[in-house]
Each structure stands twice: as C-alpha cells, then as structure tokens.
Coordinates of N, CA, C and O in Angstrom, one line a residue:
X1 N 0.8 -1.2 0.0 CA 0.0 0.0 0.0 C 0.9 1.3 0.0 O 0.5 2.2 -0.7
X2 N 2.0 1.4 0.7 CA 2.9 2.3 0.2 C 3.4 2.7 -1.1 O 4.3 3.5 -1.2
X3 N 2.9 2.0 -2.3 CA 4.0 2.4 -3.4 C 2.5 2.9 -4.3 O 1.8 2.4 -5.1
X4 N 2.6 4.0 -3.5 CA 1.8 5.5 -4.3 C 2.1 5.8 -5.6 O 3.2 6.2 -5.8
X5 N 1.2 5.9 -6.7 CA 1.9 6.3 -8.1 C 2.3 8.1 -7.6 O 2.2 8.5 -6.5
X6 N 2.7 8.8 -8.8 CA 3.3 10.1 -8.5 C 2.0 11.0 -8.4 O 1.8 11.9 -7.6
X7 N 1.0 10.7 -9.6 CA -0.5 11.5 -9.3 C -0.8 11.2 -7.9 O -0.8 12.2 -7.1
X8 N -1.3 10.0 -7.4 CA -1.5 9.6 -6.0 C -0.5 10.5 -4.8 O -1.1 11.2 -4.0
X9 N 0.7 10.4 -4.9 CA 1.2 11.4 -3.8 C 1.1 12.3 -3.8 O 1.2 12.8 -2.6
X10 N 1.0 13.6 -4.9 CA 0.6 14.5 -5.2 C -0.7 14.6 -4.6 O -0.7 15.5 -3.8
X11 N -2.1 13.8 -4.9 CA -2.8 14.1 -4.5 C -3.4 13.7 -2.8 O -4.6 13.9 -2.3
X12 N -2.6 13.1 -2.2 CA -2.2 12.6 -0.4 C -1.4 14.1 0.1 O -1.7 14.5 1.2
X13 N -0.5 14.7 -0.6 CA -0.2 16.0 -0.2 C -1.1 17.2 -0.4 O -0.9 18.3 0.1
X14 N -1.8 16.9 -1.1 CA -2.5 18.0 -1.0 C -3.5 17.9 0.1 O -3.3 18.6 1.1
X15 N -4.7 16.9 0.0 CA -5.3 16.7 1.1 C -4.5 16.7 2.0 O -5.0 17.5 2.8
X16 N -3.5 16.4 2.4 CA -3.2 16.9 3.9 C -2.5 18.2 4.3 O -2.1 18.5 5.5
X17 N -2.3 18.6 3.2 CA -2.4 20.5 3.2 C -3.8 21.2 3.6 O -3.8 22.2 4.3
X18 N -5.1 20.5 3.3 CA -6.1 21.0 3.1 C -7.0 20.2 4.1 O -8.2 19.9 3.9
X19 N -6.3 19.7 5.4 CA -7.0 18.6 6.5 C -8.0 19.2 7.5 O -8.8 18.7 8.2
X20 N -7.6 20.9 7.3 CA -8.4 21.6 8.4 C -9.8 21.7 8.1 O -10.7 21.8 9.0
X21 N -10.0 21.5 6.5 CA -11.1 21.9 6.3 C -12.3 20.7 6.2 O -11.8 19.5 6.1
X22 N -13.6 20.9 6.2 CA -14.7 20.0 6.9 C -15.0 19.8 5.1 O -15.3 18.8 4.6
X23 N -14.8 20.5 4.7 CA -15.5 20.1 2.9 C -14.8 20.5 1.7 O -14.8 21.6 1.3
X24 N -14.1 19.6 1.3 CA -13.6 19.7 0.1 C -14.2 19.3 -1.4 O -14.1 18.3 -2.0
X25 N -14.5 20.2 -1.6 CA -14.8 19.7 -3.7 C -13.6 19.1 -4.5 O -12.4 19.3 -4.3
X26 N -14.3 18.3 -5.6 CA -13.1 18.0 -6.1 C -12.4 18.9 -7.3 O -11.5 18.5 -7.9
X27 N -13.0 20.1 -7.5 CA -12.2 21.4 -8.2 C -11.4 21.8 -7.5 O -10.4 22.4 -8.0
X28 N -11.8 21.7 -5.9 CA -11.2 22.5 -5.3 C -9.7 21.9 -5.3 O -8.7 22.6 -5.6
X29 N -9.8 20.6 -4.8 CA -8.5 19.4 -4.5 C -7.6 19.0 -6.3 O -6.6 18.4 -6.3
X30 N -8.5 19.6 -7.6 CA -7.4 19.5 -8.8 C -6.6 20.6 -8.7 O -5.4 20.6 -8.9
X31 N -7.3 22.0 -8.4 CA -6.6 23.1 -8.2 C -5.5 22.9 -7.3 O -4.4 22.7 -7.7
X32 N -5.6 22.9 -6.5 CA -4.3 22.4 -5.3 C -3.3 21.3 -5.8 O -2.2 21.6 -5.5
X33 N -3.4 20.2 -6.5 CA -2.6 19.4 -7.3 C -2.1 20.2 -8.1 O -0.9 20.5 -8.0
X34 N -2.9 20.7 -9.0 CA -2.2 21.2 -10.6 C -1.3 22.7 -9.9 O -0.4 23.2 -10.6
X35 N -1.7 23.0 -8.6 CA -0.8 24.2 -8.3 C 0.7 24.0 -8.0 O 1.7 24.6 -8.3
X36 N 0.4 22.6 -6.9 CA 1.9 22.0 -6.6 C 2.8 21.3 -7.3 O 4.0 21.2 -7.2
X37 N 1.8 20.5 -8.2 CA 2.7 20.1 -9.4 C 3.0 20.9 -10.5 O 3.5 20.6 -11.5
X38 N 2.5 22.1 -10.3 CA 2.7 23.3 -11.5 C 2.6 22.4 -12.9 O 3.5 22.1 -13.7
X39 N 1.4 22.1 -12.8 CA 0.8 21.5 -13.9 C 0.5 22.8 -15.1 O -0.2 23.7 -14.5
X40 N 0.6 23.1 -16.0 CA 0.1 24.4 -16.6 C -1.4 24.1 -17.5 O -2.1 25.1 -17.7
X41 N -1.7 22.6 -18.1 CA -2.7 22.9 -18.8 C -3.8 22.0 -18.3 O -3.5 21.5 -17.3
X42 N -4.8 21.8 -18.8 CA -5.7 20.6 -18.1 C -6.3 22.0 -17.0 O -6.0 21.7 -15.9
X43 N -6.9 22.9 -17.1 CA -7.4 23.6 -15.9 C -8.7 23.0 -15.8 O -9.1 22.8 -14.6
X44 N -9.5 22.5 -16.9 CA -10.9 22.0 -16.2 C -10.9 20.7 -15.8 O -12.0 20.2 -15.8
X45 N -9.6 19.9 -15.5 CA -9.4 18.3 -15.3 C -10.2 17.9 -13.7 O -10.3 18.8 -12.8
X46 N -10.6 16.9 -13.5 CA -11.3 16.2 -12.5 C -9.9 15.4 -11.7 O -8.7 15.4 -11.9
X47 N -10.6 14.7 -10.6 CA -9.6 13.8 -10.0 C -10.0 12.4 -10.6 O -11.1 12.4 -11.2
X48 N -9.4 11.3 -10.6 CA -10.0 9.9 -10.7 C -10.1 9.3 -9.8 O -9.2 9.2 -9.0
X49 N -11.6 8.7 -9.6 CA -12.0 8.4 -8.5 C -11.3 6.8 -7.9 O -11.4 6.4 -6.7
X50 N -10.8 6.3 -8.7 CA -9.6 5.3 -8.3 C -8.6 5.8 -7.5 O -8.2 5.1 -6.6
X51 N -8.0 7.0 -7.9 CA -6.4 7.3 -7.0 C -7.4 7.8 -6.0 O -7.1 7.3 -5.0
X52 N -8.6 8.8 -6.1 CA -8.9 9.2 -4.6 C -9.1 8.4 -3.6 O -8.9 8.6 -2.4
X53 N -9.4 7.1 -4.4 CA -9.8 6.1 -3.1 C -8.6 5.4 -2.5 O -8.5 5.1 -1.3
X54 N -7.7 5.2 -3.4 CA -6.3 4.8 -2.7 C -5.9 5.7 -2.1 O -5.1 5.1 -1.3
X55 N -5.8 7.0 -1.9 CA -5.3 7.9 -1.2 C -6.3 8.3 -0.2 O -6.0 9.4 0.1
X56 N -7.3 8.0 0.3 CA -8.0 8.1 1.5 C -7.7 7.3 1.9 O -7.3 7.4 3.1
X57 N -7.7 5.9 1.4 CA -7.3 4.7 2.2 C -6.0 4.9 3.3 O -5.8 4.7 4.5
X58 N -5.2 5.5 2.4 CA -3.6 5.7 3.0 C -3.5 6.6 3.8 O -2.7 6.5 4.7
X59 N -4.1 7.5 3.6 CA -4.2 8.5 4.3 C -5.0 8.5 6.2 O -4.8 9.1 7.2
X60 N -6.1 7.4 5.7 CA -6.5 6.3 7.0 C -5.6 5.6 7.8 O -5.3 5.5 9.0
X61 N -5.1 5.2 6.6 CA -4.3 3.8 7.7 C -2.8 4.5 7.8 O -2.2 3.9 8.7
X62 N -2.0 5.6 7.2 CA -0.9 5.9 8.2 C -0.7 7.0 9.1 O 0.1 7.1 10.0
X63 N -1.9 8.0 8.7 CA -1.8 9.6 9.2 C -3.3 9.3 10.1 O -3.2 9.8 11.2
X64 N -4.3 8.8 9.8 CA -5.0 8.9 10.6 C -6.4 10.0 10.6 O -7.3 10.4 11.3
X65 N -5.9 10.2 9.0 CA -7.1 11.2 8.5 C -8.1 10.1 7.8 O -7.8 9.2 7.0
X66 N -9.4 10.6 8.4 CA -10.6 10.2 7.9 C -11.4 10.6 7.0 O -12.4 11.2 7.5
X67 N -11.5 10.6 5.8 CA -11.9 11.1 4.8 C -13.1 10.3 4.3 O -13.1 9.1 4.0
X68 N -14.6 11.5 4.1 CA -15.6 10.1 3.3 C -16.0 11.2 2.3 O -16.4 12.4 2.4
X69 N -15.8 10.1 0.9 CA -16.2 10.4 -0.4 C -18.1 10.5 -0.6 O -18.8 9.6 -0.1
X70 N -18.9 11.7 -1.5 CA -19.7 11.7 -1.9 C -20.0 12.4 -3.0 O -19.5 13.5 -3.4
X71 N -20.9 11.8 -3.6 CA -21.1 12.2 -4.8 C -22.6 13.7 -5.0 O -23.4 14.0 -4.1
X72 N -22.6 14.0 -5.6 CA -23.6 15.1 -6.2 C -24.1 15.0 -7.1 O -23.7 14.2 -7.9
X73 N -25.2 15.7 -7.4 CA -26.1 15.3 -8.5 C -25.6 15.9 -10.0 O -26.3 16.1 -11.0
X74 N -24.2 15.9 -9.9 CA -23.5 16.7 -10.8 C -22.4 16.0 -11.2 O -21.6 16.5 -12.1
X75 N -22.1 14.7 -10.7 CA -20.8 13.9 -10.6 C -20.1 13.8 -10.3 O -19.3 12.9 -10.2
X76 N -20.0 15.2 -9.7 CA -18.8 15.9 -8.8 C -18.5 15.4 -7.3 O -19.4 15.4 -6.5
X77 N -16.7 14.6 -7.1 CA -16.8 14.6 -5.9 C -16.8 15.1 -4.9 O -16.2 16.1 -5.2
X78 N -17.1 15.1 -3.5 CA -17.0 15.9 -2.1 C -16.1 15.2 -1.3 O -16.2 14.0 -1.4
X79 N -15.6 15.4 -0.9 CA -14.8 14.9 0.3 C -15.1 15.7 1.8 O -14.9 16.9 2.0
X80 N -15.7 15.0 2.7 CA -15.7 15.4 3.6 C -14.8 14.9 5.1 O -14.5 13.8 5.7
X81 N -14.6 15.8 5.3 CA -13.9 14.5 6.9 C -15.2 14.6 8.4 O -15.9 15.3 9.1
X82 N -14.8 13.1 8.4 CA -15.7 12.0 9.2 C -14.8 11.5 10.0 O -13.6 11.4 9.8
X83 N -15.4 11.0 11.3 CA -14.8 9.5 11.9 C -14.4 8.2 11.3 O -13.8 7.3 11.8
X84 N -14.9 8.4 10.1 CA -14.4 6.4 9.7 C -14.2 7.0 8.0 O -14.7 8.0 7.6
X85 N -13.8 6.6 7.6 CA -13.1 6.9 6.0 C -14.2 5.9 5.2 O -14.5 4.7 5.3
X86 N -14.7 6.8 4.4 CA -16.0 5.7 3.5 C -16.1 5.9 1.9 O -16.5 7.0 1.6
X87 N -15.9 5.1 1.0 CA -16.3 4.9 -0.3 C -17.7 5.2 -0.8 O -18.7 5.1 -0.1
X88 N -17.7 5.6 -2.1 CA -19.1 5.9 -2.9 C -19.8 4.2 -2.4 O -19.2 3.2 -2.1
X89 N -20.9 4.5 -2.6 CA -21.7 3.4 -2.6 C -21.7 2.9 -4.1 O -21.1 3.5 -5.0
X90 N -22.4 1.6 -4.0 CA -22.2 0.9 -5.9 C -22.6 2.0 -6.5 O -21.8 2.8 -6.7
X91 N -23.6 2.2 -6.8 CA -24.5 2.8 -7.7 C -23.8 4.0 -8.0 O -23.8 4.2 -9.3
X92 N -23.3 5.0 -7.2 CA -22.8 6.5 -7.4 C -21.7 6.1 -8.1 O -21.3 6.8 -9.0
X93 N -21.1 4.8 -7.4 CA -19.8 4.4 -8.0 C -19.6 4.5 -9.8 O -18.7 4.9 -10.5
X94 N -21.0 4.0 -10.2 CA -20.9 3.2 -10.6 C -21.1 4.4 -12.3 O -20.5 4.1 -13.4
X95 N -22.1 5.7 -11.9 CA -22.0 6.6 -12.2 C -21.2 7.4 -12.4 O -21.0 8.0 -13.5
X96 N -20.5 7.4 -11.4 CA -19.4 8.4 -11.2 C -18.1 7.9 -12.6 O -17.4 8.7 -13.2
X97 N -18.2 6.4 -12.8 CA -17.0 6.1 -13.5 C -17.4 6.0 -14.9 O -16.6 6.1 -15.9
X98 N -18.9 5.9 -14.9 CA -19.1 6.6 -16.0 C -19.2 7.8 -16.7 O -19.5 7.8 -17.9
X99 N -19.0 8.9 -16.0 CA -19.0 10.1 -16.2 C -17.6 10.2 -16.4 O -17.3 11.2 -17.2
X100 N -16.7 9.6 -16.0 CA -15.1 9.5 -16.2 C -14.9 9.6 -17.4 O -14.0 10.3 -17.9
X101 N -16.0 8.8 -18.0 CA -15.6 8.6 -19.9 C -15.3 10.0 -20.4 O -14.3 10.3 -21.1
X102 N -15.8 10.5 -20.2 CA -16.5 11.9 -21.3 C -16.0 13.2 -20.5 O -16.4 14.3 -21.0
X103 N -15.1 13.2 -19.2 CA -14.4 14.3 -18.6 C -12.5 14.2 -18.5 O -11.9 13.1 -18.3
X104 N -11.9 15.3 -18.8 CA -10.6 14.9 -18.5 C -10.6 14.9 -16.8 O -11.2 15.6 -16.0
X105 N -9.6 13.6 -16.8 CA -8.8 13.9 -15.2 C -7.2 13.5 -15.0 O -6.6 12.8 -15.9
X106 N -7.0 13.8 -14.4 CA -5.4 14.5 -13.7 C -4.6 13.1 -14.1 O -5.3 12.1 -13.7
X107 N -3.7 12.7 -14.6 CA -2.9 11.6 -14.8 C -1.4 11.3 -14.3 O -0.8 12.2 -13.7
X108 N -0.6 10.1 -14.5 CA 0.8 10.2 -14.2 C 1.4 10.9 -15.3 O 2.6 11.4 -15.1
X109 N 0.6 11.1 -16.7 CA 1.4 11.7 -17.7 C 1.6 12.6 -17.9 O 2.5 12.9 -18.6
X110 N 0.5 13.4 -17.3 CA 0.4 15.1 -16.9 C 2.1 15.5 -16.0 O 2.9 16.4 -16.2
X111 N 2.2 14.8 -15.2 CA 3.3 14.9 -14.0 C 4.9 14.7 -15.0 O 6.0 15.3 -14.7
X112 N 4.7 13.9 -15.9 CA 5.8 13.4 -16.9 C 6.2 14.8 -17.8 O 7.1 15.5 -17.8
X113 N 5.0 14.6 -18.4 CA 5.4 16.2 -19.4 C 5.6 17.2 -18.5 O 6.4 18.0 -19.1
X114 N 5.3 17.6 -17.2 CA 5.8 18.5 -16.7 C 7.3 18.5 -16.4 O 8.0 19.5 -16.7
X115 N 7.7 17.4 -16.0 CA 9.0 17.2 -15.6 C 9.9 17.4 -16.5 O 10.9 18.2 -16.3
X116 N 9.8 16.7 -17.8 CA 10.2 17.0 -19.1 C 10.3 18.4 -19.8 O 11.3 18.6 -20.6
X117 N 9.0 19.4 -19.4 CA 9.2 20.1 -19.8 C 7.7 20.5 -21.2 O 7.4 21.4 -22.0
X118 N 7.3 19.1 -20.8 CA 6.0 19.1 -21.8 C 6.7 19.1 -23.7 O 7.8 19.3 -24.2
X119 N 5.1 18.7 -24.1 CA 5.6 18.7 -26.0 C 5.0 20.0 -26.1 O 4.0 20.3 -25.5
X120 N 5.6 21.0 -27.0 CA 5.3 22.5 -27.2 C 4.6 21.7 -28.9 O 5.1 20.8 -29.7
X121 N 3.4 22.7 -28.9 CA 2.8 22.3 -30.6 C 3.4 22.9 -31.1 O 3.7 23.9 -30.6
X122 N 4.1 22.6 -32.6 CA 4.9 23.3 -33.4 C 3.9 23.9 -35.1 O 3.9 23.3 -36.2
X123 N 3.4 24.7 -35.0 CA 2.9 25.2 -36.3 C 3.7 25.5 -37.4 O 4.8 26.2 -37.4
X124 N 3.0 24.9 -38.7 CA 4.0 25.5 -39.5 C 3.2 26.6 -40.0 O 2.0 26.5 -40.4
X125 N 4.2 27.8 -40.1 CA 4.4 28.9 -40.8 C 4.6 28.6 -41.9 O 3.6 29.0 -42.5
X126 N 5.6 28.0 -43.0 CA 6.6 28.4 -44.3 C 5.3 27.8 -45.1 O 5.4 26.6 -45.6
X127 N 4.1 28.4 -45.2 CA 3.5 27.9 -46.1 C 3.5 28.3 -47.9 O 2.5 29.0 -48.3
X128 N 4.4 27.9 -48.9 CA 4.5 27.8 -49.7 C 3.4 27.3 -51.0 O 3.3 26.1 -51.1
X129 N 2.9 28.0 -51.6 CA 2.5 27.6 -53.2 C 4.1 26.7 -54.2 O 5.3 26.9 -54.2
X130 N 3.3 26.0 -54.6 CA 4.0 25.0 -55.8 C 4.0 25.5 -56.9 O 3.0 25.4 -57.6
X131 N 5.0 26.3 -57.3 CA 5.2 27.0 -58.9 C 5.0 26.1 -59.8 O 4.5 25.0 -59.5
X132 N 5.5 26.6 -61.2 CA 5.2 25.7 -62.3 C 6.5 24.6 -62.3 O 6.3 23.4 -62.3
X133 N 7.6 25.3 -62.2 CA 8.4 25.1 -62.4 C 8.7 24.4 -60.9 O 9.9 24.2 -61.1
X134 N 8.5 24.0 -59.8 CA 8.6 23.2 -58.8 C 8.1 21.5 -59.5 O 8.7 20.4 -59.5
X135 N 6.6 21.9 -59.9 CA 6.1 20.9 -60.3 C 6.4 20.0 -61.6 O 6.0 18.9 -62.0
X136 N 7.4 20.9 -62.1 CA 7.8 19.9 -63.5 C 9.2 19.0 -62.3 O 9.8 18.2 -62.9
X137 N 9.4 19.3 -61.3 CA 10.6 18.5 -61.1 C 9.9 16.9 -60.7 O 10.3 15.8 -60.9
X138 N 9.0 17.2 -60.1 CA 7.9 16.2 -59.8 C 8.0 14.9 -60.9 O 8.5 13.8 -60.8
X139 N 7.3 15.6 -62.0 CA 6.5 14.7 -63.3 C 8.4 13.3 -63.7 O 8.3 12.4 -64.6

C-alpha cells in the first residue's frame, strides 16, 4: 500500500495541506494538485476516482485522516472529513465512472510532461505555393 503512483502522492499532499477543512470539492483538490505540481494545462481536469480512493485509504491507515467520499447530483466529488473513511456506494460508483468517460482527469502523464518540460505544438508557418516550375521536377 505504500508504493503510491506520482499522481496519488501528489494528491495525499494536498489533502493533507487542506486537512483543516470540513468540505472539500473536487475542483477544489485539482486546483491544489495542478498548483503543486505546476501543472500548466488541463485547468478543467477532475480527479480519478480510483487514485482518490487509494489515497483516502492511505491516508487512513498511516496519518489517521478520515476522509468520506460523496457524490452530487453533478458527478462531482466531495470529500468530507468523518470519523471512519468511506467509499461511494455501488451505484454513485458506478456513475461516477461513467462520467469519467466523457471528462478529462489528472494523470501520471500530466506529472511526466511537466517534468520534461512538456511537447510545445509546433505550427508551421513556411507555407509555400507550388510553382510551375517546382512541379515539373515532380512529373
């Protein structure tokens, strides 16, 4: 249970930057990732509700923070802190991962291209017409 991917510790440090507070959104908890990992693009990205759940778990069993996940009539998660650390129920779950399809959220690859330095799009400019005389070299 300790070997956290890099998105997952990223997002176990943030929550525990943000432990004081009784309600967390999950806009609220990408913003605080994408700040510390100085992520630059992806601003409307979600969390995945997979790493959230391994990182409440962990965050249970070594720090002692109790975190329970809920859902909204919007898909959106909440995080609240509770006495006992608790999972979506099936059905929200079940929702919830379907709405995954059709939203971006936060990845290990995001954290990669940062590190790297990211791929810059390269446009081309030198846009050229084909003379007559280009095209007879062709034939």
């Amino acid at each position: 249970m300790n070997d956290l991917t890099p998105i997952q510790e990223e997002i176990t440090d943030a929550l525990e930057q943000m432990k004081e507070k009784s309600l967390i959104t999950e806009a609220v908890l990408a913003k605080k990732v994408r700040e510390k990992a100085k992520i630059q693009g992806k601003n409307k990205a979600g969390i995945c509700l997979k790493d959230l759940e391994i990182c409440v778990e962990y965050l249970a069993e070594n720090n002692g923070l109790q975190f329970a996940l809920h859902l909204n009539s919007a898909n959106d998660i909440l995080i609240k802190r509770e006495d006992t650390y608790k999972f979506l129920k099936a059905d929200s779950k079940k929702r919830r991962l379907a709405s995954e399809k059709s939203i971006s959220v936060l990845t290990n690859g995001d954290l990669r291209q940062k590190a790297t330095g990211g791929k810059t799009i390269k446009k081309r400019f030198d846009r050229r017409k084909m003379g007559k005389l280009d095209a007879e070299v062709f034939e």
